[in-house]
Amino acid sequence: MIHHPCTTRLIAPSLLAADWSRLPEECSRAIRAGADWLHCDVMDGHFVDNITFGPQFIECLSKTNDIFLDVHLMIERPDHFLPRFFKAGADGITVHVEAQHDVAETLRRIREARCQAGLSLRPETDFARVVPFLDQIDLLLVMTVVPGFGGQPLIPATLDTVRQAKAWRETHGLKYHIEVDGGITQETAVSATQAGANVLVAGSSLFGSPDMAAALAAMRSA
Ligand code: DX5
Ligand code: ZN
């Protein structure tokens, strides 16, 4: 696994917005376009009001692609499913602070499995909820829309959380990446990166673009 510093801008196309009837081609399209990571949204129909895919799907991706798989678990019991995602070949695993688990223990297990440990919070969740764990993570994923569906506009107030995360990182000498997810376009990429985000997840704005390489490059330099 390549470890990037939190100052490097990374672009992670979200497969949720890909054409699932041509998945191998869509993965190749994202990789050819210059994607750094592939963002994979796992949803269980409980934590969010949608169902996507599980470990078996991640295993297919990891067998057929070398790219870093950034797995975002929007599931109620991430602790229960962790071993299956390790085995499937996830490179980074992000769990929600609002889910039903011992957060510190889950993060410890992710690091022990030599995966990148990510923690996420929903737009309405106070930054204070993640503070106790910030010294135990590689990445903080700030949801910039209500999780569950792609294609929603970014909620501007979530960028305050990004600012708080950046300020905390500086004050405490920490190194976690700050990732934003939801409603990221070439325009919102500017405000998100100005607020302090360095990892940009984008579904509709990248997979929906006829020229993904150009869209991705624009986002990288936004
Ligand atoms: C939403 C997912 C996102 C989603 C973003 O719950 O976590 O990763 O794919 O989609 P866009 O970029 O279309 O808002
Ligand atoms: Zn996501």
GROMACS .gro file of N, CA and C in nm, residues 16-106:
model
  273
   16LEU      N    1  -2.051   0.400  -0.720
   16LEU     CA    2  -2.197   0.407  -0.711
   16LEU      C    3  -2.255   0.470  -0.837
   17ALA      N    4  -2.181   0.562  -0.897
   17ALA     CA    5  -2.232   0.634  -1.013
   17ALA      C    6  -2.189   0.570  -1.146
   18ALA      N    7  -2.118   0.457  -1.137
   18ALA     CA    8  -2.075   0.391  -1.261
   18ALA      C    9  -2.192   0.318  -1.326
   19ASP      N   10  -2.174   0.281  -1.451
   19ASP     CA   11  -2.274   0.198  -1.520
   19ASP      C   12  -2.244   0.053  -1.482
   20TRP      N   13  -2.326  -0.002  -1.393
   20TRP     CA   14  -2.298  -0.135  -1.337
   20TRP      C   15  -2.317  -0.248  -1.439
   21SER      N   16  -2.375  -0.216  -1.553
   21SER     CA   17  -2.388  -0.321  -1.655
   21SER      C   18  -2.258  -0.339  -1.732
   22ARG      N   19  -2.162  -0.246  -1.708
   22ARG     CA   20  -2.031  -0.255  -1.775
   22ARG      C   21  -1.921  -0.226  -1.674
   23LEU      N   22  -1.929  -0.293  -1.560
   23LEU     CA   23  -1.841  -0.258  -1.450
   23LEU      C   24  -1.690  -0.267  -1.479
   24PRO      N   25  -1.641  -0.377  -1.541
   24PRO     CA   26  -1.497  -0.381  -1.568
   24PRO      C   27  -1.450  -0.264  -1.654
   25GLU      N   28  -1.529  -0.227  -1.754
   25GLU     CA   29  -1.492  -0.113  -1.840
   25GLU      C   30  -1.496   0.017  -1.762
   26GLU      N   31  -1.594   0.029  -1.671
   26GLU     CA   32  -1.605   0.152  -1.592
   26GLU      C   33  -1.486   0.167  -1.498
   27CYS      N   34  -1.441   0.055  -1.440
   27CYS     CA   35  -1.322   0.061  -1.353
   27CYS      C   36  -1.202   0.104  -1.436
   28SER      N   37  -1.186   0.044  -1.554
   28SER     CA   38  -1.073   0.081  -1.640
   28SER      C   39  -1.082   0.227  -1.681
   29ARG      N   40  -1.203   0.273  -1.710
   29ARG     CA   41  -1.221   0.413  -1.750
   29ARG      C   42  -1.172   0.506  -1.639
   30ALA      N   43  -1.208   0.475  -1.516
   30ALA     CA   44  -1.166   0.560  -1.403
   30ALA      C   45  -1.014   0.554  -1.385
   31ILE      N   46  -0.957   0.437  -1.398
   31ILE     CA   47  -0.812   0.423  -1.379
   31ILE      C   48  -0.736   0.496  -1.490
   32ARG      N   49  -0.782   0.477  -1.613
   32ARG     CA   50  -0.719   0.547  -1.726
   32ARG      C   51  -0.731   0.698  -1.712
   33ALA      N   52  -0.842   0.742  -1.653
   33ALA     CA   53  -0.865   0.887  -1.637
   33ALA      C   54  -0.774   0.948  -1.530
   34GLY      N   55  -0.706   0.862  -1.453
   34GLY     CA   56  -0.611   0.913  -1.354
   34GLY      C   57  -0.657   0.901  -1.210
   35ALA      N   58  -0.757   0.818  -1.184
   35ALA     CA   59  -0.806   0.802  -1.046
   35ALA      C   60  -0.693   0.755  -0.955
   36ASP      N   61  -0.689   0.808  -0.833
   36ASP     CA   62  -0.591   0.762  -0.735
   36ASP      C   63  -0.646   0.643  -0.657
   37TRP      N   64  -0.773   0.653  -0.618
   37TRP     CA   65  -0.839   0.546  -0.544
   37TRP      C   66  -0.974   0.520  -0.613
   38LEU      N   67  -1.028   0.400  -0.590
   38LEU     CA   68  -1.167   0.373  -0.628
   38LEU      C   69  -1.248   0.371  -0.499
   39HIS      N   70  -1.350   0.455  -0.493
   39HIS     CA   71  -1.433   0.463  -0.373
   39HIS      C   72  -1.551   0.367  -0.387
   40CYS      N   73  -1.566   0.278  -0.289
   40CYS     CA   74  -1.667   0.172  -0.296
   40CYS      C   75  -1.765   0.188  -0.180
   41ASP      N   76  -1.890   0.216  -0.210
   41ASP     CA   77  -1.992   0.243  -0.109
   41ASP      C   78  -2.069   0.117  -0.074
   42VAL      N   79  -2.045   0.065   0.044
   42VAL     CA   80  -2.116  -0.055   0.091
   42VAL      C   81  -2.233  -0.011   0.178
   43MET      N   82  -2.355  -0.048   0.140
   43MET     CA   83  -2.475  -0.006   0.213
   43MET      C   84  -2.560  -0.128   0.246
   44ASP      N   85  -2.614  -0.130   0.368
   44ASP     CA   86  -2.684  -0.250   0.416
   44ASP      C   87  -2.835  -0.236   0.428
   45GLY      N   88  -2.891  -0.121   0.389
   45GLY     CA   89  -3.035  -0.105   0.399
   45GLY      C   90  -3.082  -0.074   0.541
   46HIS      N   91  -2.991  -0.069   0.639
   46HIS     CA   92  -3.026  -0.034   0.777
   46HIS      C   93  -2.962   0.098   0.817
   47PHE      N   94  -2.831   0.104   0.802
   47PHE     CA   95  -2.761   0.228   0.837
   47PHE      C   96  -2.802   0.340   0.743
   48VAL      N   97  -2.826   0.305   0.617
   48VAL     CA   98  -2.878   0.400   0.519
   48VAL      C   99  -2.992   0.332   0.444
   49ASP      N  100  -3.072   0.412   0.378
   49ASP     CA  101  -3.192   0.360   0.312
   49ASP      C  102  -3.162   0.315   0.169
   50ASN      N  103  -3.059   0.234   0.156
   50ASN     CA  104  -3.022   0.183   0.023
   50ASN      C  105  -2.936   0.058   0.044
   51ILE      N  106  -2.929  -0.026  -0.056
   51ILE     CA  107  -2.850  -0.148  -0.050
   51ILE      C  108  -2.761  -0.152  -0.174
   52THR      N  109  -2.632  -0.180  -0.153
   52THR     CA  110  -2.545  -0.187  -0.271
   52THR      C  111  -2.479  -0.325  -0.281
   53PHE      N  112  -2.357  -0.337  -0.234
   53PHE     CA  113  -2.281  -0.461  -0.252
   53PHE      C  114  -2.200  -0.489  -0.127
   54GLY      N  115  -2.143  -0.610  -0.123
   54GLY     CA  116  -2.067  -0.652  -0.005
   54GLY      C  117  -1.928  -0.699  -0.039
   55PRO      N  118  -1.869  -0.781   0.053
   55PRO     CA  119  -1.730  -0.823   0.038
   55PRO      C  120  -1.701  -0.899  -0.092
   56GLN      N  121  -1.797  -0.977  -0.138
   56GLN     CA  122  -1.773  -1.056  -0.259
   56GLN      C  123  -1.747  -0.966  -0.380
   57PHE      N  124  -1.818  -0.856  -0.383
   57PHE     CA  125  -1.801  -0.757  -0.490
   57PHE      C  126  -1.663  -0.692  -0.479
   58ILE      N  127  -1.622  -0.658  -0.357
   58ILE     CA  128  -1.490  -0.596  -0.335
   58ILE      C  129  -1.381  -0.693  -0.380
   59GLU      N  130  -1.402  -0.822  -0.352
   59GLU     CA  131  -1.303  -0.922  -0.393
   59GLU      C  132  -1.288  -0.926  -0.545
   60CYS      N  133  -1.400  -0.915  -0.617
   60CYS     CA  134  -1.394  -0.912  -0.765
   60CYS      C  135  -1.311  -0.792  -0.810
   61LEU      N  136  -1.334  -0.678  -0.747
   61LEU     CA  137  -1.259  -0.557  -0.785
   61LEU      C  138  -1.111  -0.574  -0.756
   62SER      N  139  -1.079  -0.630  -0.642
   62SER     CA  140  -0.938  -0.639  -0.604
   62SER      C  141  -0.864  -0.743  -0.687
   63LYS      N  142  -0.936  -0.844  -0.735
   63LYS     CA  143  -0.872  -0.946  -0.820
   63LYS      C  144  -0.843  -0.892  -0.959
   64THR      N  145  -0.922  -0.794  -1.003
   64THR     CA  146  -0.910  -0.751  -1.141
   64THR      C  147  -0.850  -0.611  -1.157
   65ASN      N  148  -0.819  -0.544  -1.043
   65ASN     CA  149  -0.762  -0.409  -1.049
   65ASN      C  150  -0.654  -0.394  -0.942
   66ASP      N  151  -0.551  -0.316  -0.974
   66ASP     CA  152  -0.444  -0.292  -0.875
   66ASP      C  153  -0.468  -0.165  -0.794
   67ILE      N  154  -0.565  -0.086  -0.837
   67ILE     CA  155  -0.586   0.043  -0.773
   67ILE      C  156  -0.628   0.028  -0.625
   68PHE      N  157  -0.595   0.127  -0.545
   68PHE     CA  158  -0.630   0.133  -0.402
   68PHE      C  159  -0.783   0.134  -0.389
   69LEU      N  160  -0.836   0.038  -0.313
   69LEU     CA  161  -0.981   0.030  -0.292
   69LEU      C  162  -1.017   0.095  -0.159
   70ASP      N  163  -1.087   0.206  -0.170
   70ASP     CA  164  -1.128   0.290  -0.057
   70ASP      C  165  -1.272   0.250  -0.021
   71VAL      N  166  -1.285   0.163   0.078
   71VAL     CA  167  -1.415   0.102   0.107
   71VAL      C  168  -1.487   0.177   0.220
   72HIS      N  169  -1.600   0.233   0.186
   72HIS     CA  170  -1.681   0.314   0.277
   72HIS      C  171  -1.797   0.231   0.327
   73LEU      N  172  -1.790   0.189   0.454
   73LEU     CA  173  -1.893   0.100   0.509
   73LEU      C  174  -2.008   0.179   0.571
   74MET      N  175  -2.119   0.186   0.500
   74MET     CA  176  -2.239   0.248   0.555
   74MET      C  177  -2.328   0.134   0.602
   75ILE      N  178  -2.280   0.066   0.707
   75ILE     CA  179  -2.350  -0.051   0.759
   75ILE      C  180  -2.358  -0.042   0.912
   76GLU      N  181  -2.462  -0.102   0.967
   76GLU     CA  182  -2.490  -0.090   1.111
   76GLU      C  183  -2.386  -0.163   1.197
   77ARG      N  184  -2.333  -0.276   1.149
   77ARG     CA  185  -2.238  -0.355   1.229
   77ARG      C  186  -2.106  -0.378   1.154
   78PRO      N  187  -2.028  -0.272   1.136
   78PRO     CA  188  -1.901  -0.288   1.063
   78PRO      C  189  -1.808  -0.389   1.130
   79ASP      N  190  -1.812  -0.396   1.264
   79ASP     CA  191  -1.723  -0.487   1.338
   79ASP      C  192  -1.746  -0.632   1.296
   80HIS      N  193  -1.873  -0.667   1.278
   80HIS     CA  194  -1.908  -0.805   1.241
   80HIS      C  195  -1.853  -0.844   1.104
   81PHE      N  196  -1.851  -0.749   1.012
   81PHE     CA  197  -1.813  -0.781   0.874
   81PHE      C  198  -1.666  -0.755   0.841
   82LEU      N  199  -1.592  -0.695   0.935
   82LEU     CA  200  -1.452  -0.659   0.906
   82LEU      C  201  -1.369  -0.771   0.844
   83PRO      N  202  -1.366  -0.892   0.905
   83PRO     CA  203  -1.277  -0.995   0.852
   83PRO      C  204  -1.304  -1.025   0.704
   84ARG      N  205  -1.432  -1.018   0.665
   84ARG     CA  206  -1.465  -1.048   0.524
   84ARG      C  207  -1.413  -0.939   0.431
   85PHE      N  208  -1.411  -0.815   0.478
   85PHE     CA  209  -1.358  -0.708   0.394
   85PHE      C  210  -1.205  -0.712   0.389
   86PHE      N  211  -1.141  -0.756   0.497
   86PHE     CA  212  -0.995  -0.772   0.495
   86PHE      C  213  -0.960  -0.877   0.389
   87LYS      N  214  -1.029  -0.989   0.397
   87LYS     CA  215  -1.002  -1.101   0.308
   87LYS      C  216  -1.031  -1.063   0.162
   88ALA      N  217  -1.129  -0.978   0.143
   88ALA     CA  218  -1.168  -0.938   0.008
   88ALA      C  219  -1.064  -0.849  -0.059
   89GLY      N  220  -0.973  -0.791   0.021
   89GLY     CA  221  -0.867  -0.708  -0.038
   89GLY      C  222  -0.890  -0.559  -0.031
   90ALA      N  223  -0.973  -0.514   0.063
   90ALA     CA  224  -0.990  -0.369   0.081
   90ALA      C  225  -0.857  -0.309   0.123
   91ASP      N  226  -0.822  -0.193   0.070
   91ASP     CA  227  -0.697  -0.126   0.109
   91ASP      C  228  -0.721  -0.027   0.222
   92GLY      N  229  -0.835   0.040   0.214
   92GLY     CA  230  -0.875   0.132   0.320
   92GLY      C  231  -1.017   0.098   0.359
   93ILE      N  232  -1.046   0.102   0.489
   93ILE     CA  233  -1.182   0.076   0.535
   93ILE      C  234  -1.225   0.192   0.623
   94THR      N  235  -1.338   0.251   0.588
   94THR     CA  236  -1.392   0.363   0.665
   94THR      C  237  -1.523   0.322   0.728
   95VAL      N  238  -1.532   0.343   0.859
   95VAL     CA  239  -1.654   0.308   0.932
   95VAL      C  240  -1.716   0.436   0.988
   96HIS      N  241  -1.846   0.427   1.021
   96HIS     CA  242  -1.915   0.544   1.074
   96HIS      C  243  -1.913   0.547   1.226
   97VAL      N  244  -1.895   0.667   1.279
   97VAL     CA  245  -1.896   0.685   1.424
   97VAL      C  246  -2.037   0.661   1.480
   98GLU      N  247  -2.141   0.676   1.394
   98GLU     CA  248  -2.278   0.660   1.441
   98GLU      C  249  -2.326   0.515   1.439
   99ALA      N  250  -2.248   0.424   1.381
   99ALA     CA  251  -2.291   0.284   1.371
   99ALA      C  252  -2.280   0.215   1.507
  100GLN      N  253  -2.333   0.091   1.516
  100GLN     CA  254  -2.338   0.018   1.644
  100GLN      C  255  -2.214  -0.068   1.663
  101HIS      N  256  -2.109  -0.008   1.717
  101HIS     CA  257  -1.987  -0.085   1.741
  101HIS      C  258  -1.897  -0.010   1.836
  102ASP      N  259  -1.796  -0.080   1.887
  102ASP     CA  260  -1.694  -0.016   1.970
  102ASP      C  261  -1.595   0.048   1.872
  103VAL      N  262  -1.608   0.177   1.853
  103VAL     CA  263  -1.535   0.247   1.747
  103VAL      C  264  -1.383   0.230   1.762
  104ALA      N  265  -1.332   0.250   1.882
  104ALA     CA  266  -1.187   0.241   1.903
  104ALA      C  267  -1.137   0.100   1.870
  105GLU      N  268  -1.213   0.000   1.911
  105GLU     CA  269  -1.174  -0.139   1.886
  105GLU      C  270  -1.179  -0.170   1.735
  106THR      N  271  -1.281  -0.122   1.668
  106THR     CA  272  -1.291  -0.144   1.523
  106THR      C  273  -1.172  -0.081   1.452
   0.00000   0.00000   0.00000
